[in-house]
Amino acid sequence: MTAQIIDGKQVAAALRAELQEKVAQLKDKGIVPGLAVVLVGEDPASKSYVTAKEKACGNIGIYSEDIRLPAETPQAELMALVDKLNKDDKINGILVQLPLPKHLDEGEVLLAIDPAKDVDGFHPVNVGKMMLGQKAFLPCTPHGVIQLLLKSNVKIEGAEVVIVGRSNIVGKPLANMLIQKNATGNATVTVCHTRTKNLADHTLKADILIAAAGAPNMITADMVKAGAVVIDVGVNRVDDATKKRGYRLTGDVDFEAVKEKAGLITPVPGGVGPMTITMLLYNTVESAEKAAGLK
Ligand code: GUN
């Protein structure tokens, strides 16, 4: 069996069209959602993510500020910037691109962001609310994965979900969201990580297998149950001399082999990636609506 491909670009485009419409309606009321994206340093992958976020904002009419700081920026300077953005009425969402250079205290920076502008859903207040099942900004990649599953008519309730990877950005929040007692939860979730023994014993049980480990092609066909839904969150740059830019993007899943075994599968690129940015736009619009007292 060859898997059906989940087209993240198409799902994202439909959601972005709805958001664009909403942004236009807000503009009629004099409200322009604003997002500040802060990048410290020169990490090439981070630079391209940030550029893509900026472009996506422009495309749907969200105001955005692109703030790029040198790698050696001191902690106090970054904290002062966050404080300034917290107080700026034009800005409804603040995103500090991670990872930060090693000398910076990521936890302190995330804690300083006003939870009402934390469109990444990384502030402990929002993480706590999410865990308690209260309304909060949901982190964009896990939220995007869930939207992709829903739009692909995958039944989450009762499914055996196996997540490979326990990051704060994907694995941990996604596991939490999928066990919530709500319409997008009620799954049975196993989280595997670098210390998991016999990884394949777990992954072979998955109705929905989510790879978010950051290891190229680590999920091979022999680790996947026939007919499973396979979601690849990995975005890895692999050297490739045949490409003009010298690398190609590859996921955590050995796509060519796994697509012959899975029932549904996301490609990289063009799967989860476009959804992450879409959910960022969604959170920014929602934040602007809340700030204007409309929600
Ligand atoms: N680095 C990788 N993914 C993300 C994300 O969703 N938000 C931020 N701020 N940094 C990231």
Coordinates of N, CA, C and O in Angstrom, one line a residue, residues 164-165 211-218 232-236 251-252:
V164 N 7.9 10.6 19.2 CA 9.3 10.4 19.4 C 10.0 11.8 19.5 O 10.0 12.5 18.6
G165 N 10.4 12.1 20.8 CA 10.9 13.4 21.0 C 10.2 14.1 22.2 O 9.0 14.0 22.2
A211 N 7.0 12.0 14.6 CA 8.5 12.0 14.8 C 8.9 13.5 15.0 O 8.7 14.3 14.1
A212 N 9.5 13.7 16.2 CA 9.9 15.1 16.5 C 11.2 15.0 17.3 O 11.3 15.5 18.4
A213 N 12.2 14.3 16.7 CA 13.4 14.0 17.4 C 14.6 14.9 16.9 O 15.6 15.0 17.5
G214 N 14.4 15.4 15.7 CA 15.5 16.1 15.1 C 16.7 15.2 14.6 O 17.8 15.6 14.7
A215 N 16.3 14.0 14.2 CA 17.4 13.1 13.7 C 17.0 12.6 12.3 O 15.9 11.9 12.2
P216 N 17.7 13.0 11.3 CA 17.3 12.7 9.9 C 17.1 11.2 9.7 O 17.9 10.3 10.0
N217 N 15.9 10.9 9.1 CA 15.5 9.5 8.6 C 15.6 8.4 9.7 O 15.8 7.3 9.4
M218 N 15.4 8.8 11.0 CA 15.6 7.8 12.1 C 14.4 6.8 12.1 O 14.5 5.7 12.6
D232 N 5.6 13.8 10.4 CA 7.1 14.1 10.5 C 7.3 15.6 10.8 O 7.1 16.5 10.0
V233 N 7.7 15.8 12.0 CA 7.9 17.2 12.5 C 9.4 17.6 12.2 O 9.7 18.8 12.3
G234 N 10.2 16.7 11.9 CA 11.7 17.0 11.8 C 12.0 17.9 10.6 O 11.4 17.7 9.5
V235 N 12.9 18.8 10.7 CA 13.4 19.6 9.6 C 14.9 19.6 9.8 O 15.4 20.3 10.6
N236 N 15.5 18.8 9.0 CA 17.0 18.6 9.1 C 17.7 19.0 7.8 O 17.2 18.7 6.8
G251 N 13.2 15.1 6.7 CA 12.6 14.9 8.0 C 13.2 13.9 8.9 O 14.3 13.4 8.6
D252 N 12.5 13.5 9.9 CA 13.0 12.4 10.8 C 12.5 11.1 10.3 O 12.9 10.1 10.9

